Structures are given as C-alpha cells and as structure tokens.
XYZ file of C-alpha atoms in Angstrom:
284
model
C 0.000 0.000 0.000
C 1.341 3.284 -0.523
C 1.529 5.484 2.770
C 4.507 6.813 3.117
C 4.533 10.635 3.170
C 1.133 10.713 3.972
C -1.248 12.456 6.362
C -0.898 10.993 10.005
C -3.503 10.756 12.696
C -2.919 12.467 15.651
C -5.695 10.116 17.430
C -2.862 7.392 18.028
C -2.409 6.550 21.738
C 1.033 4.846 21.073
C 1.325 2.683 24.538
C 3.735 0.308 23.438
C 6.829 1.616 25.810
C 4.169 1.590 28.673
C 2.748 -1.485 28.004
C 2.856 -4.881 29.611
C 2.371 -3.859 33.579
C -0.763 -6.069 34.248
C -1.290 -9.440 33.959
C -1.050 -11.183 30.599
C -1.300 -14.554 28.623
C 2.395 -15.723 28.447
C 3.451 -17.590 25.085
C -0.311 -17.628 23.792
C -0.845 -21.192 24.844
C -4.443 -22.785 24.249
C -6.588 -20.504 26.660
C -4.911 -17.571 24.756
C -5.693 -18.684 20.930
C -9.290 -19.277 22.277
C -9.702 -15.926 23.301
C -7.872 -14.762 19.999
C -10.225 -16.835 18.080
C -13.334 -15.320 20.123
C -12.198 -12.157 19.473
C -10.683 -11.731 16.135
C -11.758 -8.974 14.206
C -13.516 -6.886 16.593
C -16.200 -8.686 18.468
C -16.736 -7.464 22.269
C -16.847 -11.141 23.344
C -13.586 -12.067 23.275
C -12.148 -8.858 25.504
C -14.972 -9.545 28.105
C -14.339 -13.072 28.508
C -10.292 -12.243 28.408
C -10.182 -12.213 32.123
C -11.972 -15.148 32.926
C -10.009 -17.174 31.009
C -6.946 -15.512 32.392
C -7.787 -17.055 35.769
C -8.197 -20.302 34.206
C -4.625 -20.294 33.817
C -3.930 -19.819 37.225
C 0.170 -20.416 37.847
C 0.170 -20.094 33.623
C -0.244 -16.021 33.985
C 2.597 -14.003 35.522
C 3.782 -10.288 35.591
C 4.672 -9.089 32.521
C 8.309 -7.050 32.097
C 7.886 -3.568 31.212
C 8.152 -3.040 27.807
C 11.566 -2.398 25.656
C 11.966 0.933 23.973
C 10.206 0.970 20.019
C 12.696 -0.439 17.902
C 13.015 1.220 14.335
C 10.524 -0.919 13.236
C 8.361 -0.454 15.705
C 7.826 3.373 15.078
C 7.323 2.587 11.090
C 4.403 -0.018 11.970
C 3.046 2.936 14.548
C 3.523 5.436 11.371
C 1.793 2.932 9.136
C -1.154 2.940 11.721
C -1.410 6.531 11.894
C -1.387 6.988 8.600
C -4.455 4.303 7.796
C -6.398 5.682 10.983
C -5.831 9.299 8.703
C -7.702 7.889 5.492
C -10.242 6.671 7.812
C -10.875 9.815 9.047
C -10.938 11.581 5.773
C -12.923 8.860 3.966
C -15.438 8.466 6.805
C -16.038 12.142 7.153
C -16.885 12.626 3.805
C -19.207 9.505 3.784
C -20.838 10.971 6.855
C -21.316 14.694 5.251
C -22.986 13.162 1.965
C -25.070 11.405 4.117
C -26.231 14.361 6.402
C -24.117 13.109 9.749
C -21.286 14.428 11.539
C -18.327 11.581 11.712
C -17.171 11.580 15.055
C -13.267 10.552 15.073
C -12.170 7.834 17.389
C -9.111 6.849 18.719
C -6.591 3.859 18.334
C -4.959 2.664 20.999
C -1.327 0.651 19.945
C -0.052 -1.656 23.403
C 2.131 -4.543 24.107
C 1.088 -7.233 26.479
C -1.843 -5.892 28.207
C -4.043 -2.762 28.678
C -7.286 -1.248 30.250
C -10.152 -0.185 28.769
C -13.652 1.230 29.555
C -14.760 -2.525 28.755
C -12.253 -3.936 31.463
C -8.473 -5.549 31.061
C -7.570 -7.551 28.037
C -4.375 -9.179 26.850
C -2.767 -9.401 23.458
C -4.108 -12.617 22.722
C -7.480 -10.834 22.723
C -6.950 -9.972 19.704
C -7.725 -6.301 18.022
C -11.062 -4.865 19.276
C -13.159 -2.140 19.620
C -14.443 -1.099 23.581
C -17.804 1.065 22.470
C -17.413 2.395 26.156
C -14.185 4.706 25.865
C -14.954 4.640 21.993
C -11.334 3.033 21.160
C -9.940 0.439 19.150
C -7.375 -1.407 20.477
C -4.392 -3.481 19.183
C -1.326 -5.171 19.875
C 0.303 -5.545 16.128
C 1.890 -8.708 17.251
C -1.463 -10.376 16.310
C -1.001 -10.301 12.737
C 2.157 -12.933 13.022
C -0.187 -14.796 14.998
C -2.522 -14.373 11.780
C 0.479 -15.920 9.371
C 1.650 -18.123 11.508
C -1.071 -19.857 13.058
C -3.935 -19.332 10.561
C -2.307 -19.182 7.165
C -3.204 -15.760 6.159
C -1.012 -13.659 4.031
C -0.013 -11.075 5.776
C 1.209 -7.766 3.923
C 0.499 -4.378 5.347
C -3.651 -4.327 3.579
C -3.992 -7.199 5.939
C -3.285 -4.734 9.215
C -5.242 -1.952 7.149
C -8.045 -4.394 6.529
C -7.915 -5.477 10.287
C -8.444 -1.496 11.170
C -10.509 -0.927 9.094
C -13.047 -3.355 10.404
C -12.731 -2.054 14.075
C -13.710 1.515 12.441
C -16.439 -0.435 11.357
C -17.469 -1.178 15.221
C -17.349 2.412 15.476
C -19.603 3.528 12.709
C -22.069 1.056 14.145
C -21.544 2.309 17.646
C -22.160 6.271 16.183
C -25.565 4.780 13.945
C -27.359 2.837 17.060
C -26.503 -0.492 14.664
C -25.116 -1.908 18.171
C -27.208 -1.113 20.979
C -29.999 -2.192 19.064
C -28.544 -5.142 17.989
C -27.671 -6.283 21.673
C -31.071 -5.333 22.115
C -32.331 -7.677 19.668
C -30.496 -10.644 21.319
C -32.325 -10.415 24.413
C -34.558 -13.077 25.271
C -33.745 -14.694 21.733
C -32.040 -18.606 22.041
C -27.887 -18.550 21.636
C -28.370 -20.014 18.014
C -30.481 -16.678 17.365
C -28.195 -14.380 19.056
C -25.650 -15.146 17.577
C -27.029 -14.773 13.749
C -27.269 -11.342 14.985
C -23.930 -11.124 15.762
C -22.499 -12.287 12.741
C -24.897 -10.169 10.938
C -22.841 -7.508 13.013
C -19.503 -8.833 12.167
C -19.969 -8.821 8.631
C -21.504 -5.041 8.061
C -18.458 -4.160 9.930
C -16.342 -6.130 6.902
C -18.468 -4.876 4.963
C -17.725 -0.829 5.990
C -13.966 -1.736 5.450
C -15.072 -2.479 2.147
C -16.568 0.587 1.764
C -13.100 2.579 2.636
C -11.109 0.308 0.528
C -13.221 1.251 -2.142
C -12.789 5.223 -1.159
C -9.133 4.708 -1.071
C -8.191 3.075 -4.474
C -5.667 5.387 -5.084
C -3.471 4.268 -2.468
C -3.796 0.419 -3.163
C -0.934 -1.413 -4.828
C -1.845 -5.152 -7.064
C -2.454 -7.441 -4.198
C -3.964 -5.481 -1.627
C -6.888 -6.925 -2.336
C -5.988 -10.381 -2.072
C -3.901 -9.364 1.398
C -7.355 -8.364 2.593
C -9.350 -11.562 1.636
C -7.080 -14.173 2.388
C -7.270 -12.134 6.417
C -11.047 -12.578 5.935
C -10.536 -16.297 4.584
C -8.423 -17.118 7.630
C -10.469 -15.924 10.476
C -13.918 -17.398 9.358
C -15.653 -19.478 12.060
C -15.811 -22.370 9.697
C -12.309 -22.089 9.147
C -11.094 -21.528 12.735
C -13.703 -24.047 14.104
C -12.076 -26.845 11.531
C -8.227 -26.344 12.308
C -9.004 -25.812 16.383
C -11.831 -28.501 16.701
C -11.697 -30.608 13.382
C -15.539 -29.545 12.409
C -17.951 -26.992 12.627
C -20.790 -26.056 14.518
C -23.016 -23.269 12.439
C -25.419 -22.741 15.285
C -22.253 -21.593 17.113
C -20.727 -18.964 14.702
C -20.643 -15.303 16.050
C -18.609 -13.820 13.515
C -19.607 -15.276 9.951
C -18.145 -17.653 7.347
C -15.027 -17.622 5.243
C -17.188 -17.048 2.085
C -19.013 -14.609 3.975
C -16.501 -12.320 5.235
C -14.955 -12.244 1.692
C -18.534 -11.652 0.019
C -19.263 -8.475 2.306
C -15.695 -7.034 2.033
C -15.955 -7.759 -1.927
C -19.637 -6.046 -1.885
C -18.647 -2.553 0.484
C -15.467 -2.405 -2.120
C -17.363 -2.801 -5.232
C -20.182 -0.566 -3.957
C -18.830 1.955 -1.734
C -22.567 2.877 -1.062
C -23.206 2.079 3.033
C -26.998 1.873 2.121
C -26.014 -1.750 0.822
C -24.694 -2.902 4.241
C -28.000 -4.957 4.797
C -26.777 -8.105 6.502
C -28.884 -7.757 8.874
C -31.879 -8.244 6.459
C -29.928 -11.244 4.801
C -28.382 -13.163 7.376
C -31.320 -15.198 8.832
C-alpha cells in the first residue's frame, strides 16, 4: 500500500513503551488462541471473557516485564497505523457529510502485552477490538504474526489496514445505534439466534472496510486486495472451528463464514454505497 509521506492521525495513543504492567497470557498457549479466536476482528466477546479465562490459567499467567523501547521498526508499523487511521478519518467524514451526519473521530490505541479499557483488562491474545465504552480500538500488532503463523493468512500491510478498518467499522455502528440495538435484539432470543445477529454484526463491519477500501483506491498497490481476503478467509468461524476442533458447529458462529466475510468485504469495495450494508436483512 502506498503510505509513506502521507497524512498521520494524531488520534494514536502509542502505549507500546508503557505497556505490559498487568497481567497477561504468556506464550499464547491454548486458553490464549481461544480468546484470539473469540475475538478476532472486533467482536466485544472475546475482551470480556479475556479475564476469565486468564484465571483459568492460574500459575500459567505471571507479571509481565515492562516493555523495551520501540525499535526502528516499531515506530514505522506505529507510522503505518497513523497513517491508515488518517484515510479513515478523511474517507469516513466525507461519507458521513454526503449522508447528512457528523463523523465523530475515534481513537486507536497501539499496546504490548496488556491494557485497560472502559470494557475492562484484556491481553494481546485478545486480539484487536473495539471497547464502544471509551470509543477506542485497540491493538497489539503482534497479532497479525499470529494471523500468518497460526492461521495461514497472508499477511502484507492491507492485511493490518483491513484489520483497522473493520474495528472503524465497530465504530460507525456504535455512532448509527446499529449496536445497541442489535444487543437489544439478542435479548430473550435462544444462543443459536443471538448469535445470527452477531455475525450479521460482524460482517456489516467487513463490509464498511469495504466501503473505505473502495474510497481509497488510489493508495492500493496489485495485491492489496488479495492481502485483505485471504485475512477474511483465515479468520472465518468455519475455518477456525475446523483447524481448532476438526468440524464446525453453524449454530455456534458469532462472527460469519469464510465465504461470507470475503462476500461483504468484496460487496462494500465494489459498492462503496453504506446503504447496501444490509446483513442484517440477509443473514437469517
């Protein structure tokens, strides 16, 4: 992707020198991929249920070291994110204005090891997410080698773009109501119902990222594309649920197929209209 030289965010909470002080998920291990896997891409699940799991561990968690000082590469990657949280903002804004709304910017919050939120504690193995109570998306980059390494994506910097881009998503569902009433909607409904709703949820948000990728076509290099779908491929619950457990359970899935997290990516970036964002309406 091309970014260099380009407009940086100043809504970056770089924490990754600070990070690492509380207690953490040490090596990843199998609590932490499951609460990777219940997590990945955004869902609130995954961060809530971090600290339960944590305590599962028992002796397995320990104190974290403080954090080294950002190596070289470490302040590119924060530049990189800085500069995909700017297109964001630009691209979102003028969504918002053509649309008769007022984008309100969020921030993204970069840590190592472990960090607190308005939605509680969570670990790196959380995953990336979005806490709709301080209105911040959070990430520990060291997830996308987990993404390569464990679930066969890619990688490439679209992947980490993509990734972002879907936790903006949370937000723009946070700013339209899409998620209060959605939580709404799950109460009193059975667990296979609720959770329809929140893959519905999932996949608008892929769907938004979409939507900026399509906005942002200028900056894309051959391959992006691809970088962003096999992500998608990797982290579908059929996917996930067949390399952790062997088979799947569709009753089960909270964050959508393989095939559908590529479809509503491919639909936001060939459409770039929001209005078409109706997974809600189509995932029954």
């Amino acid at each position: 992707m091309k970014w260099q030289g380009r407009r940086q965010s100043d809504n970056v909470e770089d924490r990754r020198s600070i990070s690492g002080g509380g207690k953490a998920i040490i090596g990843g291990g199998v609590i932490g991929i499951i609460v990777l896997l219940l997590n990945v891409f955004g869902g609130e699940t995954g961060q809530q249920i971090a600290p339960i799991l944590e305590q599962m561990q028992g002796g397995q968690s320990q104190q974290t070291e403080a954090a080294a000082p950002l190596s070289k590469e470490d302040e590119e990657m924060g530049n990189f994110v800085r500069v995909i949280l700017a297109d964001n903002e630009d691209i979102w804004s003028k969504v918002f204005a053509e649309n008769g709304m007022t984008y309100e910017k969020p921030k993204l919050v970069l840590f190592k090891g472990s960090v607190q939120t308005a939605c509680g504690g969570a670990s790196s193995a959380s995953g990336p997410f979005y806490c709709p109570g301080d209105r911040k998306v959070y990430m520990d980059l060291g997830f996308f080698e987990e993404l390569k390494s464990k679930f066969g994506a890619k990688g490439g910097d679209f992947a980490i773009a993509y990734v972002i881009a879907h936790e903006i998503g949370h937000h723009i569902q946070t700013l339209l109501g899409t998620s209060a009433k959605m939580r709404q909607d799950q109460q009193g409904k059975s667990e296979a119902e609720a959770n329809k709703l929140s893959v519905a949820l999932e996949l608008q948000a892929d769907f938004y990222a979409g939507v900026w990728a399509h906005y942002n076509q200028q900056n894309l290099d051959a391959g992006d594309i691809e970088e962003a779908l096999s992500a998608a491929n990797a982290v579908g619950d059929d996917a996930i649920q067949s390399k952790m457990q062997g088979h799947v359970v569709p009753d089960s899935f909270t964050h959508g197929t393989s095939e559908q997290r590529m479809y509503w990516f491919k639909k936001g970036y060939k459409t770039g209209d929001i209005k078409q964002g109706t997974t809600f309406e189509e995932i029954r």
